[in-house]
Amino acid sequence: MTAASKLSYTVNLSILFSELPLLERPAAAAAAGFTAAELWWPFGENHTPSDAEQDALRKAFTDAGVQLTGLNFLDDLTKGARGTLSVPAESERFRENIPVTVALAESLGTRALNALYGNRVEGVSAAEQDELALENLTLAARAAHSIGAVLLIETLNKAESPDYALVTAEAAIAVVDKVNEATGLGNAKFLCDLYHLARNGEDLAAVIAAHADKIGHVQIADTPARNEPGTGELDFEDLFARLVAAGYTGRIGLEYRPANGVSADSFEWLPREYRAG
């Protein structure tokens, strides 16, 4: 039995099946054998989508029989933003979005909410941004806790996100600890994205060994091109085995771009019988 068979998977529909309209992607994931999916914030800059937009998204998932396992709070990745919670000019939009995201997550049974920290901005000190971030993450953690969800905090890679504030596992873990100390809830967790960490040159085995108890979710893509496992440099069987040995029981988020541009062709590395669950 391989380590991959001992884990469960969720497919990120903001990057996979992106050749299809958003509302068609849950059905496409189901056709490929998946029963779980996750999303970045799916409404662009709109921090308060209409009831009709939200209802349509819910229907797409429920009709497909796919569980939405993860959702981002407000971000706008299409414009190069990497979150809004530490950016003074965007902070109010983030706060207004918190109840919207939490209500949508609750209605779909989603129990993992990712809050991208945001880029450093000119004219504002790092200390000021970090203080604002802690305030907003505390609000988000408490809101997530109200529906039994965890709050995820993620490291991104410097090559693709040079202005992002958290570019090491240690930096993200430090924020996780501060949020948990502020709330006393313990529901802030590290989103361990193996692709971003590898691109930053981190020792993935060491990160897993040191921080397994604080990992709330894992996402993957091969390096350096961010395609499916088997197209690059990472030994996923070894990494999966390390996660299993460390006691990780969460899902593995497939957050990669298909090498040939066709999402349905990018899952050969994962036998169909492992995709559901």
PDB file of C-alpha atoms in Angstrom:
ATOM      1  CA  MET A   1       0.000   0.000   0.000  1.00  0.00           C
ATOM      2  CA  THR A   2       1.420   3.387  -0.970  1.00  0.00           C
ATOM      3  CA  ALA A   3       1.418   6.442   1.244  1.00  0.00           C
ATOM      4  CA  ALA A   4      -0.812   8.170  -1.320  1.00  0.00           C
ATOM      5  CA  SER A   5      -3.522   5.596  -0.655  1.00  0.00           C
ATOM      6  CA  LYS A   6      -3.584   6.526   3.043  1.00  0.00           C
ATOM      7  CA  LEU A   7      -4.495  10.162   2.398  1.00  0.00           C
ATOM      8  CA  SER A   8      -7.590  11.926   1.087  1.00  0.00           C
ATOM      9  CA  TYR A   9      -7.676  14.591  -1.606  1.00  0.00           C
ATOM     10  CA  THR A  10      -9.463  17.781  -2.547  1.00  0.00           C
ATOM     11  CA  VAL A  11      -9.133  19.453  -5.945  1.00  0.00           C
ATOM     12  CA  ASN A  12      -8.668  23.212  -6.156  1.00  0.00           C
ATOM     13  CA  LEU A  13     -11.230  24.438  -8.664  1.00  0.00           C
ATOM     14  CA  SER A  14      -9.754  27.920  -8.921  1.00  0.00           C
ATOM     15  CA  ILE A  15      -6.708  26.551 -10.736  1.00  0.00           C
ATOM     16  CA  LEU A  16      -7.840  23.126 -12.000  1.00  0.00           C
ATOM     17  CA  PHE A  17     -10.666  22.884 -14.535  1.00  0.00           C
ATOM     18  CA  SER A  18     -10.218  26.636 -15.032  1.00  0.00           C
ATOM     19  CA  GLU A  19     -10.789  26.011 -18.748  1.00  0.00           C
ATOM     20  CA  LEU A  20     -14.460  25.701 -17.764  1.00  0.00           C
ATOM     21  CA  PRO A  21     -16.848  28.275 -16.296  1.00  0.00           C
ATOM     22  CA  LEU A  22     -16.753  28.217 -12.501  1.00  0.00           C
ATOM     23  CA  LEU A  23     -20.206  26.710 -12.077  1.00  0.00           C
ATOM     24  CA  GLU A  24     -19.319  23.772 -14.347  1.00  0.00           C
ATOM     25  CA  ARG A  25     -16.183  22.829 -12.458  1.00  0.00           C
ATOM     26  CA  PRO A  26     -17.736  20.856  -9.558  1.00  0.00           C
ATOM     27  CA  ALA A  27     -19.422  18.506 -12.035  1.00  0.00           C
ATOM     28  CA  ALA A  28     -16.146  18.128 -13.945  1.00  0.00           C
ATOM     29  CA  ALA A  29     -14.343  17.259 -10.710  1.00  0.00           C
ATOM     30  CA  ALA A  30     -17.020  14.671  -9.935  1.00  0.00           C
ATOM     31  CA  ALA A  31     -16.648  13.170 -13.406  1.00  0.00           C
ATOM     32  CA  ALA A  32     -12.912  12.773 -12.700  1.00  0.00           C
ATOM     33  CA  GLY A  33     -13.727  10.850  -9.521  1.00  0.00           C
ATOM     34  CA  PHE A  34     -13.363  13.535  -6.858  1.00  0.00           C
ATOM     35  CA  THR A  35     -15.886  14.130  -4.098  1.00  0.00           C
ATOM     36  CA  ALA A  36     -14.149  17.132  -2.484  1.00  0.00           C
ATOM     37  CA  ALA A  37     -12.964  20.488  -3.789  1.00  0.00           C
ATOM     38  CA  GLU A  38     -11.670  23.822  -2.557  1.00  0.00           C
ATOM     39  CA  LEU A  39     -11.694  27.386  -3.896  1.00  0.00           C
ATOM     40  CA  TRP A  40      -9.853  30.652  -3.681  1.00  0.00           C
ATOM     41  CA  TRP A  41     -12.294  33.533  -3.161  1.00  0.00           C
ATOM     42  CA  PRO A  42     -14.482  32.921  -6.239  1.00  0.00           C
ATOM     43  CA  PHE A  43     -16.088  36.345  -6.698  1.00  0.00           C
ATOM     44  CA  GLY A  44     -13.150  38.538  -7.729  1.00  0.00           C
ATOM     45  CA  GLU A  45     -13.129  41.956  -6.054  1.00  0.00           C
ATOM     46  CA  ASN A  46     -16.719  41.521  -4.926  1.00  0.00           C
ATOM     47  CA  HIS A  47     -16.576  41.092  -1.164  1.00  0.00           C
ATOM     48  CA  THR A  48     -20.367  40.865  -0.830  1.00  0.00           C
ATOM     49  CA  PRO A  49     -21.637  38.748  -3.748  1.00  0.00           C
ATOM     50  CA  SER A  50     -25.356  38.735  -4.377  1.00  0.00           C
ATOM     51  CA  ASP A  51     -27.629  36.075  -2.947  1.00  0.00           C
ATOM     52  CA  ALA A  52     -28.151  34.795  -6.483  1.00  0.00           C
ATOM     53  CA  GLU A  53     -24.394  34.379  -7.040  1.00  0.00           C
ATOM     54  CA  GLN A  54     -23.986  32.509  -3.800  1.00  0.00           C
ATOM     55  CA  ASP A  55     -27.045  30.334  -4.434  1.00  0.00           C
ATOM     56  CA  ALA A  56     -25.697  29.407  -7.874  1.00  0.00           C
ATOM     57  CA  LEU A  57     -22.373  28.351  -6.376  1.00  0.00           C
ATOM     58  CA  ARG A  58     -24.083  26.272  -3.685  1.00  0.00           C
ATOM     59  CA  LYS A  59     -26.257  24.582  -6.293  1.00  0.00           C
ATOM     60  CA  ALA A  60     -23.272  23.735  -8.484  1.00  0.00           C
ATOM     61  CA  PHE A  61     -21.616  21.882  -5.603  1.00  0.00           C
ATOM     62  CA  THR A  62     -24.689  20.170  -4.233  1.00  0.00           C
ATOM     63  CA  ASP A  63     -25.892  19.075  -7.683  1.00  0.00           C
ATOM     64  CA  ALA A  64     -22.463  17.581  -8.405  1.00  0.00           C
ATOM     65  CA  GLY A  65     -22.300  15.815  -5.063  1.00  0.00           C
ATOM     66  CA  VAL A  66     -18.985  17.514  -4.307  1.00  0.00           C
ATOM     67  CA  GLN A  67     -18.091  18.796  -0.829  1.00  0.00           C
ATOM     68  CA  LEU A  68     -16.499  22.239  -0.642  1.00  0.00           C
ATOM     69  CA  THR A  69     -13.757  21.558   1.894  1.00  0.00           C
ATOM     70  CA  GLY A  70     -11.853  24.840   1.746  1.00  0.00           C
ATOM     71  CA  LEU A  71     -12.516  28.492   0.891  1.00  0.00           C
ATOM     72  CA  ASN A  72     -10.421  31.644   0.922  1.00  0.00           C
ATOM     73  CA  PHE A  73     -11.453  34.842   2.576  1.00  0.00           C
ATOM     74  CA  LEU A  74     -11.422  37.894   0.311  1.00  0.00           C
ATOM     75  CA  ASP A  75      -8.470  38.109  -2.031  1.00  0.00           C
ATOM     76  CA  ASP A  76      -8.046  39.263  -5.613  1.00  0.00           C
ATOM     77  CA  LEU A  77      -5.311  37.097  -7.056  1.00  0.00           C
ATOM     78  CA  THR A  78      -6.063  38.146 -10.628  1.00  0.00           C
ATOM     79  CA  LYS A  79      -4.686  41.618  -9.904  1.00  0.00           C
ATOM     80  CA  GLY A  80      -1.580  40.513  -8.077  1.00  0.00           C
ATOM     81  CA  ALA A  81      -3.011  41.045  -4.609  1.00  0.00           C
ATOM     82  CA  ARG A  82      -2.118  38.368  -2.100  1.00  0.00           C
ATOM     83  CA  GLY A  83      -4.782  39.033   0.477  1.00  0.00           C
ATOM     84  CA  THR A  84      -6.241  42.153   2.050  1.00  0.00           C
ATOM     85  CA  LEU A  85      -6.099  41.693   5.802  1.00  0.00           C
ATOM     86  CA  SER A  86      -2.760  43.455   6.435  1.00  0.00           C
ATOM     87  CA  VAL A  87      -3.293  46.259   3.908  1.00  0.00           C
ATOM     88  CA  PRO A  88      -4.753  49.375   5.567  1.00  0.00           C
ATOM     89  CA  ALA A  89      -6.596  50.529   2.455  1.00  0.00           C
ATOM     90  CA  GLU A  90      -8.266  47.105   2.097  1.00  0.00           C
ATOM     91  CA  SER A  91      -8.825  46.187   5.735  1.00  0.00           C
ATOM     92  CA  GLU A  92     -12.447  47.305   5.882  1.00  0.00           C
ATOM     93  CA  ARG A  93     -13.275  45.218   2.806  1.00  0.00           C
ATOM     94  CA  PHE A  94     -11.722  42.202   4.502  1.00  0.00           C
ATOM     95  CA  ARG A  95     -13.762  42.751   7.658  1.00  0.00           C
ATOM     96  CA  GLU A  96     -16.977  43.189   5.692  1.00  0.00           C
ATOM     97  CA  ASN A  97     -16.226  39.935   3.900  1.00  0.00           C
ATOM     98  CA  ILE A  98     -15.729  37.835   7.044  1.00  0.00           C
ATOM     99  CA  PRO A  99     -19.432  37.137   7.747  1.00  0.00           C
ATOM    100  CA  VAL A 100     -20.103  36.557   4.042  1.00  0.00           C
ATOM    101  CA  THR A 101     -17.360  33.939   3.731  1.00  0.00           C
ATOM    102  CA  VAL A 102     -18.302  32.269   7.005  1.00  0.00           C
ATOM    103  CA  ALA A 103     -22.007  32.078   6.098  1.00  0.00           C
ATOM    104  CA  LEU A 104     -21.220  30.625   2.691  1.00  0.00           C
ATOM    105  CA  ALA A 105     -18.834  28.120   4.251  1.00  0.00           C
ATOM    106  CA  GLU A 106     -21.382  27.112   6.884  1.00  0.00           C
ATOM    107  CA  SER A 107     -24.059  26.531   4.255  1.00  0.00           C
ATOM    108  CA  LEU A 108     -21.749  24.157   2.362  1.00  0.00           C
ATOM    109  CA  GLY A 109     -20.234  22.395   5.351  1.00  0.00           C
ATOM    110  CA  THR A 110     -16.818  23.930   4.695  1.00  0.00           C
ATOM    111  CA  ARG A 111     -14.506  23.685   7.675  1.00  0.00           C
ATOM    112  CA  ALA A 112     -11.246  25.276   6.463  1.00  0.00           C
ATOM    113  CA  LEU A 113     -10.954  28.994   5.700  1.00  0.00           C
ATOM    114  CA  ASN A 114      -7.732  30.416   4.279  1.00  0.00           C
ATOM    115  CA  ALA A 115      -6.725  34.025   4.974  1.00  0.00           C
ATOM    116  CA  LEU A 116      -3.930  35.266   2.722  1.00  0.00           C
ATOM    117  CA  TYR A 117      -1.806  37.713   4.706  1.00  0.00           C
ATOM    118  CA  GLY A 118      -1.261  40.355   2.032  1.00  0.00           C
ATOM    119  CA  ASN A 119       1.629  42.181   0.388  1.00  0.00           C
ATOM    120  CA  ARG A 120       3.876  44.752   2.000  1.00  0.00           C
ATOM    121  CA  VAL A 121       2.862  48.231   0.835  1.00  0.00           C
ATOM    122  CA  GLU A 122       4.834  51.436   0.480  1.00  0.00           C
ATOM    123  CA  GLY A 123       4.358  54.100   3.102  1.00  0.00           C
ATOM    124  CA  VAL A 124       3.276  51.671   5.823  1.00  0.00           C
ATOM    125  CA  SER A 125       5.694  50.042   8.238  1.00  0.00           C
ATOM    126  CA  ALA A 126       5.867  46.284   8.525  1.00  0.00           C
ATOM    127  CA  ALA A 127       5.068  46.612  12.234  1.00  0.00           C
ATOM    128  CA  GLU A 128       1.883  48.552  11.466  1.00  0.00           C
ATOM    129  CA  GLN A 129       0.803  45.984   8.895  1.00  0.00           C
ATOM    130  CA  ASP A 130       1.510  43.122  11.274  1.00  0.00           C
ATOM    131  CA  GLU A 131      -0.526  44.764  14.044  1.00  0.00           C
ATOM    132  CA  LEU A 132      -3.470  45.223  11.658  1.00  0.00           C
ATOM    133  CA  ALA A 133      -3.089  41.651  10.434  1.00  0.00           C
ATOM    134  CA  LEU A 134      -3.289  40.275  13.955  1.00  0.00           C
ATOM    135  CA  GLU A 135      -6.462  42.256  14.619  1.00  0.00           C
ATOM    136  CA  ASN A 136      -8.102  40.981  11.452  1.00  0.00           C
ATOM    137  CA  LEU A 137      -6.917  37.408  11.830  1.00  0.00           C
ATOM    138  CA  THR A 138      -8.273  37.376  15.373  1.00  0.00           C
ATOM    139  CA  LEU A 139     -11.679  38.432  14.045  1.00  0.00           C
ATOM    140  CA  ALA A 140     -11.481  35.801  11.296  1.00  0.00           C
ATOM    141  CA  ALA A 141     -10.415  33.035  13.695  1.00  0.00           C
ATOM    142  CA  ARG A 142     -13.306  33.767  16.033  1.00  0.00           C
ATOM    143  CA  ALA A 143     -15.766  33.817  13.129  1.00  0.00           C
ATOM    144  CA  ALA A 144     -14.364  30.547  11.783  1.00  0.00           C
ATOM    145  CA  HIS A 145     -14.614  28.981  15.233  1.00  0.00           C
ATOM    146  CA  SER A 146     -18.316  29.867  15.349  1.00  0.00           C
ATOM    147  CA  ILE A 147     -18.952  27.289  12.599  1.00  0.00           C
ATOM    148  CA  GLY A 148     -16.369  24.768  13.769  1.00  0.00           C
ATOM    149  CA  ALA A 149     -13.813  25.772  11.124  1.00  0.00           C
ATOM    150  CA  VAL A 150     -10.068  26.269  11.229  1.00  0.00           C
ATOM    151  CA  LEU A 151      -8.330  29.423  10.043  1.00  0.00           C
ATOM    152  CA  LEU A 152      -5.422  28.708   7.695  1.00  0.00           C
ATOM    153  CA  ILE A 153      -2.338  30.916   7.331  1.00  0.00           C
ATOM    154  CA  GLU A 154      -0.102  30.339   4.325  1.00  0.00           C
ATOM    155  CA  THR A 155       3.434  30.913   3.121  1.00  0.00           C
ATOM    156  CA  LEU A 156       3.848  31.919  -0.550  1.00  0.00           C
ATOM    157  CA  ASN A 157       7.019  31.865  -2.626  1.00  0.00           C
ATOM    158  CA  LYS A 158       9.222  34.878  -3.190  1.00  0.00           C
ATOM    159  CA  ALA A 159       9.638  34.350  -6.932  1.00  0.00           C
ATOM    160  CA  GLU A 160       5.935  34.674  -7.678  1.00  0.00           C
ATOM    161  CA  SER A 161       4.929  36.906  -4.769  1.00  0.00           C
ATOM    162  CA  PRO A 162       7.950  39.090  -3.962  1.00  0.00           C
ATOM    163  CA  ASP A 163       5.986  41.553  -1.823  1.00  0.00           C
ATOM    164  CA  TYR A 164       4.095  38.948   0.229  1.00  0.00           C
ATOM    165  CA  ALA A 165       4.856  39.225   3.913  1.00  0.00           C
ATOM    166  CA  LEU A 166       5.119  35.521   4.825  1.00  0.00           C
ATOM    167  CA  VAL A 167       7.778  33.761   2.778  1.00  0.00           C
ATOM    168  CA  THR A 168       9.056  31.179   5.270  1.00  0.00           C
ATOM    169  CA  ALA A 169       7.329  28.433   7.204  1.00  0.00           C
ATOM    170  CA  GLU A 170       8.666  29.942  10.420  1.00  0.00           C
ATOM    171  CA  ALA A 171       7.053  33.310   9.653  1.00  0.00           C
ATOM    172  CA  ALA A 172       3.655  31.707   9.064  1.00  0.00           C
ATOM    173  CA  ILE A 173       3.958  29.532  12.174  1.00  0.00           C
ATOM    174  CA  ALA A 174       4.779  32.632  14.231  1.00  0.00           C
ATOM    175  CA  VAL A 175       1.542  34.257  13.043  1.00  0.00           C
ATOM    176  CA  VAL A 176      -0.396  31.077  13.801  1.00  0.00           C
ATOM    177  CA  ASP A 177       0.944  31.142  17.348  1.00  0.00           C
ATOM    178  CA  LYS A 178       0.105  34.827  17.838  1.00  0.00           C
ATOM    179  CA  VAL A 179      -3.460  34.361  16.634  1.00  0.00           C
ATOM    180  CA  ASN A 180      -4.007  31.362  18.891  1.00  0.00           C
ATOM    181  CA  GLU A 181      -2.561  33.272  21.824  1.00  0.00           C
ATOM    182  CA  ALA A 182      -4.872  36.223  21.110  1.00  0.00           C
ATOM    183  CA  THR A 183      -8.031  34.152  20.794  1.00  0.00           C
ATOM    184  CA  GLY A 184      -7.350  31.217  23.102  1.00  0.00           C
ATOM    185  CA  LEU A 185      -9.224  29.054  20.593  1.00  0.00           C
ATOM    186  CA  GLY A 186      -6.391  27.099  18.989  1.00  0.00           C
ATOM    187  CA  ASN A 187      -8.096  27.004  15.595  1.00  0.00           C
ATOM    188  CA  ALA A 188      -5.421  28.892  13.657  1.00  0.00           C
ATOM    189  CA  LYS A 189      -3.352  26.417  11.635  1.00  0.00           C
ATOM    190  CA  PHE A 190      -0.518  26.396   9.116  1.00  0.00           C
ATOM    191  CA  LEU A 191      -1.399  25.837   5.479  1.00  0.00           C
ATOM    192  CA  CYS A 192       1.610  23.810   4.405  1.00  0.00           C
ATOM    193  CA  ASP A 193       1.876  24.376   0.658  1.00  0.00           C
ATOM    194  CA  LEU A 194       4.739  22.133  -0.403  1.00  0.00           C
ATOM    195  CA  TYR A 195       5.118  23.863  -3.770  1.00  0.00           C
ATOM    196  CA  HIS A 196       5.618  27.334  -2.302  1.00  0.00           C
ATOM    197  CA  LEU A 197       7.944  26.048   0.403  1.00  0.00           C
ATOM    198  CA  ALA A 198      10.038  24.155  -2.134  1.00  0.00           C
ATOM    199  CA  ARG A 199      10.281  27.181  -4.401  1.00  0.00           C
ATOM    200  CA  ASN A 200      11.612  29.096  -1.398  1.00  0.00           C
ATOM    201  CA  GLY A 201      14.310  26.450  -0.908  1.00  0.00           C
ATOM    202  CA  GLU A 202      12.961  25.104   2.383  1.00  0.00           C
ATOM    203  CA  ASP A 203      13.707  21.574   3.589  1.00  0.00           C
ATOM    204  CA  LEU A 204      10.249  20.025   3.250  1.00  0.00           C
ATOM    205  CA  ALA A 205      11.036  17.005   5.406  1.00  0.00           C
ATOM    206  CA  ALA A 206      12.258  19.289   8.178  1.00  0.00           C
ATOM    207  CA  VAL A 207       9.154  21.491   7.966  1.00  0.00           C
ATOM    208  CA  ILE A 208       6.870  18.454   8.250  1.00  0.00           C
ATOM    209  CA  ALA A 209       8.844  17.035  11.169  1.00  0.00           C
ATOM    210  CA  ALA A 210       8.996  20.329  13.058  1.00  0.00           C
ATOM    211  CA  HIS A 211       5.455  21.574  12.519  1.00  0.00           C
ATOM    212  CA  ALA A 212       3.204  18.565  11.939  1.00  0.00           C
ATOM    213  CA  ASP A 213       1.083  19.406  14.977  1.00  0.00           C
ATOM    214  CA  LYS A 214       0.290  22.853  13.577  1.00  0.00           C
ATOM    215  CA  ILE A 215      -0.471  21.840   9.982  1.00  0.00           C
ATOM    216  CA  GLY A 216      -4.156  22.310   9.216  1.00  0.00           C
ATOM    217  CA  HIS A 217      -4.025  21.651   5.484  1.00  0.00           C
ATOM    218  CA  VAL A 218      -1.520  20.615   2.817  1.00  0.00           C
ATOM    219  CA  GLN A 219      -1.470  21.767  -0.806  1.00  0.00           C
ATOM    220  CA  ILE A 220       0.740  20.423  -3.578  1.00  0.00           C
ATOM    221  CA  ALA A 221       2.173  21.078  -7.007  1.00  0.00           C
ATOM    222  CA  ASP A 222       5.436  19.896  -8.483  1.00  0.00           C
ATOM    223  CA  THR A 223       8.372  22.252  -8.865  1.00  0.00           C
ATOM    224  CA  PRO A 224       9.436  24.350 -10.582  1.00  0.00           C
ATOM    225  CA  ALA A 225       6.563  24.720 -13.088  1.00  0.00           C
ATOM    226  CA  ARG A 226       3.604  24.192 -10.701  1.00  0.00           C
ATOM    227  CA  ASN A 227       2.277  21.231 -12.657  1.00  0.00           C
ATOM    228  CA  GLU A 228       1.005  17.844 -11.479  1.00  0.00           C
ATOM    229  CA  PRO A 229       3.166  15.414  -9.461  1.00  0.00           C
ATOM    230  CA  GLY A 230       5.648  13.549 -11.637  1.00  0.00           C
ATOM    231  CA  THR A 231       6.451  16.526 -13.862  1.00  0.00           C
ATOM    232  CA  GLY A 232       9.153  18.065 -11.709  1.00  0.00           C
ATOM    233  CA  GLU A 233      11.585  17.595  -8.859  1.00  0.00           C
ATOM    234  CA  LEU A 234       9.559  16.606  -5.784  1.00  0.00           C
ATOM    235  CA  ASP A 235       9.300  13.061  -4.424  1.00  0.00           C
ATOM    236  CA  PHE A 236       5.659  13.002  -3.418  1.00  0.00           C
ATOM    237  CA  GLU A 237       5.616   9.395  -2.256  1.00  0.00           C
ATOM    238  CA  ASP A 238       8.318  10.276   0.268  1.00  0.00           C
ATOM    239  CA  LEU A 239       6.548  13.487   1.308  1.00  0.00           C
ATOM    240  CA  PHE A 240       3.201  11.715   1.685  1.00  0.00           C
ATOM    241  CA  ALA A 241       4.883   8.997   3.747  1.00  0.00           C
ATOM    242  CA  ARG A 242       6.379  11.639   6.021  1.00  0.00           C
ATOM    243  CA  LEU A 243       2.992  13.300   6.484  1.00  0.00           C
ATOM    244  CA  VAL A 244       1.345   9.987   7.325  1.00  0.00           C
ATOM    245  CA  ALA A 245       4.130   9.080   9.746  1.00  0.00           C
ATOM    246  CA  ALA A 246       3.794  12.482  11.413  1.00  0.00           C
ATOM    247  CA  GLY A 247       0.106  11.818  12.035  1.00  0.00           C
ATOM    248  CA  TYR A 248      -1.383  14.132   9.413  1.00  0.00           C
ATOM    249  CA  THR A 249      -4.978  13.087   8.744  1.00  0.00           C
ATOM    250  CA  GLY A 250      -6.230  16.055   6.726  1.00  0.00           C
ATOM    251  CA  ARG A 251      -6.688  16.352   2.994  1.00  0.00           C
ATOM    252  CA  ILE A 252      -4.139  17.025   0.272  1.00  0.00           C
ATOM    253  CA  GLY A 253      -5.211  19.964  -1.866  1.00  0.00           C
ATOM    254  CA  LEU A 254      -4.345  19.597  -5.552  1.00  0.00           C
ATOM    255  CA  GLU A 255      -3.392  23.154  -6.452  1.00  0.00           C
ATOM    256  CA  TYR A 256      -1.493  22.802  -9.699  1.00  0.00           C
ATOM    257  CA  ARG A 257      -1.770  23.715 -13.366  1.00  0.00           C
ATOM    258  CA  PRO A 258      -2.086  20.748 -15.748  1.00  0.00           C
ATOM    259  CA  ALA A 259       1.088  20.394 -17.775  1.00  0.00           C
ATOM    260  CA  ASN A 260      -0.779  20.011 -21.081  1.00  0.00           C
ATOM    261  CA  GLY A 261      -3.512  22.507 -20.224  1.00  0.00           C
ATOM    262  CA  VAL A 262      -6.229  19.856 -19.873  1.00  0.00           C
ATOM    263  CA  SER A 263      -7.203  19.260 -16.254  1.00  0.00           C
ATOM    264  CA  ALA A 264      -8.826  15.872 -16.833  1.00  0.00           C
ATOM    265  CA  ASP A 265      -5.495  14.577 -18.184  1.00  0.00           C
ATOM    266  CA  SER A 266      -3.509  15.614 -15.101  1.00  0.00           C
ATOM    267  CA  PHE A 267      -4.651  12.979 -12.601  1.00  0.00           C
ATOM    268  CA  GLU A 268      -2.922   9.849 -13.903  1.00  0.00           C
ATOM    269  CA  TRP A 269      -0.500  10.009 -10.960  1.00  0.00           C
ATOM    270  CA  LEU A 270      -3.430   9.459  -8.569  1.00  0.00           C
ATOM    271  CA  PRO A 271      -5.406   6.231  -9.146  1.00  0.00           C
ATOM    272  CA  ARG A 272      -9.119   6.867  -9.437  1.00  0.00           C
ATOM    273  CA  GLU A 273      -9.893   4.757  -6.386  1.00  0.00           C
ATOM    274  CA  TYR A 274      -7.898   7.222  -4.226  1.00  0.00           C
ATOM    275  CA  ARG A 275      -9.697  10.351  -5.427  1.00  0.00           C
ATOM    276  CA  ALA A 276     -12.997  10.001  -3.583  1.00  0.00           C
ATOM    277  CA  GLY A 277     -13.331  10.318   0.153  1.00  0.00           C
TER     278      GLY A 277
END
